[in-house]
Amino acid sequence: MKLAFGSPALDAASRLMTPFMLMFGAYVVVHGHDSPGGGFQGGVIIAACIILVRLVRGRAGGWMLAPERALAFACAGLGIFIGVGLLGPIFGGNFLDYSALPLLLEAPKARAAGSMAIEIGVAVTVTGVLSLIFDALVEARDDG
Amino acid sequence: MTDDMEGLWSVGTAQYFLTTVLLMVGLYGIVARQHLLRKLMAMNILQVAVIVFFIALSAKSGATVPVVIEDGLEINVASYVNPLPHALMLTAIVVSVSTTGVALALLIRIRRRYGTLSETMLLAKLRE
Amino acid sequence: MFRLSLVPLVVLGALLMTAAGGLPPVGDPESPAATHVSPRYISRGPEETGATNLVTGVLADYRSYDTLGETAVICAAGLACWLILGARWREDGGAQ
Amino acid sequence: MIPTLDPLAVVFLTLMIICAISVLAVRDLLTSVTIFGTFSFFSATYFAILGAVDVAFTEAAVGAAITAVFFVTAIFRTDRGAD
Amino acid sequence: MSAHLPVLVVMVPLLAAVVVPLLGRRSPGAAHAVTLTALGFALAASGLLLSAVVTGGVWRYELAGWAPPWGIEYVLDPLSAGMMVLVSFLALATSIYAWSYLSASDPQRIGIFDSLYLLLVTGLLGIVATGDLFNLYVFLEISAIAAYALLSTGGERATVATFRYLLIGTVAASCYLLGVGFLYALTGTLNMADLTARLADVGESPAKAAGVSLIVIGLAIKAALFPFHGWQPDVYTYAPPPVTGFVAAVMTKVSAYAIFRVLYFTLGGEPAAGSALVFLGWAGVIAIVAGSWLALSQTDIRRMLAYSSVSQMGYIFFGFSLGSPIALVGALFHVLNHAVVKGCLFLVAGGVGWRTGVSSVAGFVGMGRRLPLSMLAFAVAAVSLVGLPPTAGFFSKWYLLLGAFEAEAWIGVGAVVVSTGLSAVYFFRIFERAFVVADDRLSSAQSNDLPVGMLGPALVLAAIVLLLGLFQQPLITHVLQRALPVAVS
């Protein structure tokens, strides 16, 4: 089944909105430290943007995060998280202890940098998985 | 208990009671509704009820959102709400959306094979 | 049968309401939740984690391990959807 | 003196309960999902009133947008059948 | 790096779970090799941990470098390290079995299957290791979601059964979370050790009782204890064999472990925990008889095994409720014994179905001739489940009975005796068909046993049942007795 509610107005609106939504998503990820937001919320917004385009323009929109790539995103995000966590033990701290990272920063700054890295990981995973689930629900074939 | 604490008490406990009602609505939906999609919505309501309960625990009268604005000053604990339940409940929301996604995928498979999502009809088909 | 299942439900609700009456009221600044572990997150969070958003401080630093688990939950959900629906849907790949 | 909590919280909680009951009572599934979105929106407002802006943000994005879209998609894929 | 062993045991499988799906698309073999390596590492590391904590005492690990109760900590004592060994060992064994099963039927999905398998193992290991109530919830959900996906792959009926399990499992998890919320509201902490200290100062109240009972109910649903076992038989019957073998063996045991941990360690001495244990004890006694009785009337072998699991969980909770050192040792030994036994039984039953298409008890005629070694493993495991010497099952039941005599719990003793009789009947029904009844049509049938990859794990598990029985004395003095809470021993 094609889930594309194509109409010129919707098309234009979605084209107009997507850049702002993506920017807002990225902003929410990056500014999670000082304002409400964070990796999960930002990832949800980016995924919502992808889903919006998919809803309006269907597969033709070119915005489809191919399922395989979406899955790779999901795994990569979690991989980033674990990788950052494992840097702790490598540099002599505990698991996920960012203050042990050799960043030449004072502890709070180093911790903020580490948190930022994992937030990005979370955002990547969330974007990948939500669009993957949406695609799985849409594309599931209607036979059998 | 002082007088102004009394007022706090009434608004304060009313929320627990209403949360319990919400919880029971969700539980009732899971038990009694026929359509599996509706059971799933009831499950979401149940999860929101638990989240509401935790957020109610985090509230503090006279406190504001947990984003520190005063810079360099001594931070007054009483002026910010408790951030811990918020962090926990973000995780719980994620869990609930994940569970919903998996459940919907299962439902699509069930519907594809059995042609229905109504529990009674499904049970009848399974018995065949 | 459904009417019957309502009885334990109502009993459970009544018990929970009784129990909830014994909790510190919502908004009580003297409640254990507000006075035990959380004060450190508020008073020292910004200087220790570098995050002025205290929730992010708790989520990404003090309790970052929970967040790791949360990410694993999402990842598991994605893999699960793929496993449940994927077999059929990959057969015709990008065609349509 | 301690200022009391906003009574608005109770109002929104009541609205949530009304929405929750309607979600389960309405016959048409698509209507049901729409009300579910409203329910999530009210819960987000409730969280915001209690000072949980992050949770409110997330609940609005997840409950009212993503979960609702998932449900709508699933309903289109299956049926709008009444209960 | 050895200082970080507690977290590496959990993280290495998780890291493998990230790599495996990407690898699996190109080369399923490599993906499975990575899976086995990660599980092997987990087994070796948890073995090291066990030996370290048995000699050196409790090992606490502060995650992210924050001291509890602000941060999350891992607490490894002989109990949790022992459970980790059990979980990772069964994961390794069933994963080897899964390769033979999947590579024949569905090589395309091995990567994704293995990844979810690793996530399931990660979740269970995390539950066992953690010292934080909310962290336990998170890992409970990881294992649950991975389990839903894996269980649903057994065909269309499995999908329906899994959906029901998903609903019930989510209600259970929400119950647990709500209970944690109650305790958090009363004490302001989520750390188990801190909670113990703080809860002692909180007076008795309905809120405390509600918190404890919600946690116990939530976990009891996950553990499929008698009144809450509704989800379990369908799920175990229709799921693919390697998954059932692992889930039936370990998942409910880990929930039982969590109840044990919460009631004896975290809430030890609380009156609410005492009453919860009384409830669990009675539920257990009913489960012991009812599970066996229901198993007797089943015609499908896997459904029969599923009901027998209900009964065996009853033994474990009955032992927990008695509370004396000897009964607790019996219960823990039964956790060990039943995990290995049920894993073996389900692997063989699944293998038989896979090779011959037989799933009913009646169809086992002549099976002893057709699949001799598999049925040998099945027989050893079944004998242990019934509780005959020299298998592990005899000793675990023996200690449970000693504990029951000591506590003069005559109803429990009666239940154990009745259930032993019933389980003997339902297994000897199978033995008779498999080994004794001569079927003319089958007498000429060639022995056509399972491939090594499936037979090996089953035989190893059967051998372990015997070894556990033979070496029960050192095991009990060196590990199980040290695993008991201080207040009891």
Short mmCIF file of C-alpha atoms in Angstrom, two decimals, chain C residues 16 18-20 22-24 32-33 36-37 40-41 48-49 61-66 68-70 72-73 76-77 79-80 82-84 87 90, chain E residues 11 63-64 66 70-72 74 109 112 115-116 119 132 134-135 138-139 142 145 149 152-153 182 184-189 194 198 206-207 210:
data_model
loop_
_atom_site.label_atom_id
_atom_site.label_comp_id
_atom_site.label_asym_id
_atom_site.label_seq_id
_atom_site.Cartn_x
_atom_site.Cartn_y
_atom_site.Cartn_z
CA LEU C 16 -3.62 1.45 45.74
CA THR C 18 -5.27 3.66 50.41
CA ALA C 19 -1.57 3.10 49.94
CA ALA C 20 -1.10 6.31 47.98
CA GLY C 22 0.29 7.28 52.95
CA LEU C 23 2.79 8.83 50.56
CA PRO C 24 4.16 12.31 51.06
CA PRO C 32 12.30 11.94 51.23
CA ALA C 33 12.53 12.08 47.46
CA HIS C 36 17.80 12.49 50.08
CA VAL C 37 19.64 11.80 46.83
CA ARG C 40 23.33 16.78 45.20
CA TYR C 41 22.12 16.64 41.61
CA GLU C 48 30.26 18.43 38.44
CA THR C 49 28.78 17.61 35.06
CA ASP C 61 26.26 11.59 33.46
CA TYR C 62 25.21 10.46 36.93
CA ARG C 63 22.95 7.79 35.54
CA SER C 64 24.43 7.45 32.06
CA TYR C 65 24.36 3.70 32.40
CA ASP C 66 20.55 3.79 32.43
CA LEU C 68 22.92 3.14 27.72
CA GLY C 69 20.28 0.59 28.61
CA GLU C 70 17.61 2.82 27.11
CA ALA C 72 19.88 -0.71 23.85
CA VAL C 73 16.11 -0.97 24.31
CA ALA C 76 16.41 -3.96 20.29
CA ALA C 77 13.04 -2.61 19.16
CA LEU C 79 16.03 -5.17 15.36
CA ALA C 80 12.82 -6.77 16.60
CA TRP C 82 13.13 -6.07 11.31
CA LEU C 83 13.03 -9.67 12.49
CA ILE C 84 9.23 -9.73 12.77
CA ALA C 87 11.68 -11.25 5.95
CA ARG C 90 13.05 -7.44 1.97
CA MET E 11 29.15 -4.91 27.73
CA LEU E 63 29.50 2.86 36.90
CA ALA E 64 30.45 6.23 35.41
CA TRP E 66 29.88 8.14 40.65
CA TRP E 70 24.06 9.03 43.23
CA GLY E 71 25.41 6.79 40.55
CA ILE E 72 24.61 3.22 39.63
CA TYR E 74 27.12 -3.27 40.15
CA ARG E 109 18.34 -13.92 9.41
CA ILE E 112 19.64 -10.33 13.30
CA SER E 115 22.01 -9.87 17.71
CA LEU E 116 18.70 -10.10 19.55
CA LEU E 119 20.68 -8.41 23.66
CA ASP E 132 19.99 -0.38 41.46
CA PHE E 134 15.63 1.33 38.22
CA ASN E 135 18.58 -0.08 36.33
CA VAL E 138 15.82 -1.01 32.17
CA PHE E 139 17.58 -4.33 31.73
CA ILE E 142 15.96 -5.02 27.16
CA ILE E 145 11.84 -6.81 24.02
CA ALA E 149 11.10 -10.71 18.94
CA SER E 152 7.57 -14.60 17.79
CA THR E 153 9.71 -16.19 15.07
CA PHE E 182 6.41 3.80 45.95
CA TYR E 184 11.38 5.85 45.99
CA ALA E 185 8.69 8.14 47.37
CA LEU E 186 9.25 6.74 50.85
CA THR E 187 13.04 6.75 50.88
CA GLY E 188 14.27 8.98 48.08
CA THR E 189 16.77 6.43 46.83
CA ASP E 194 20.94 2.47 50.50
CA ARG E 198 16.75 4.08 54.70
CA PRO E 206 0.21 0.76 53.55
CA ALA E 207 2.43 2.59 51.07
CA ALA E 210 2.01 -1.64 48.39
#
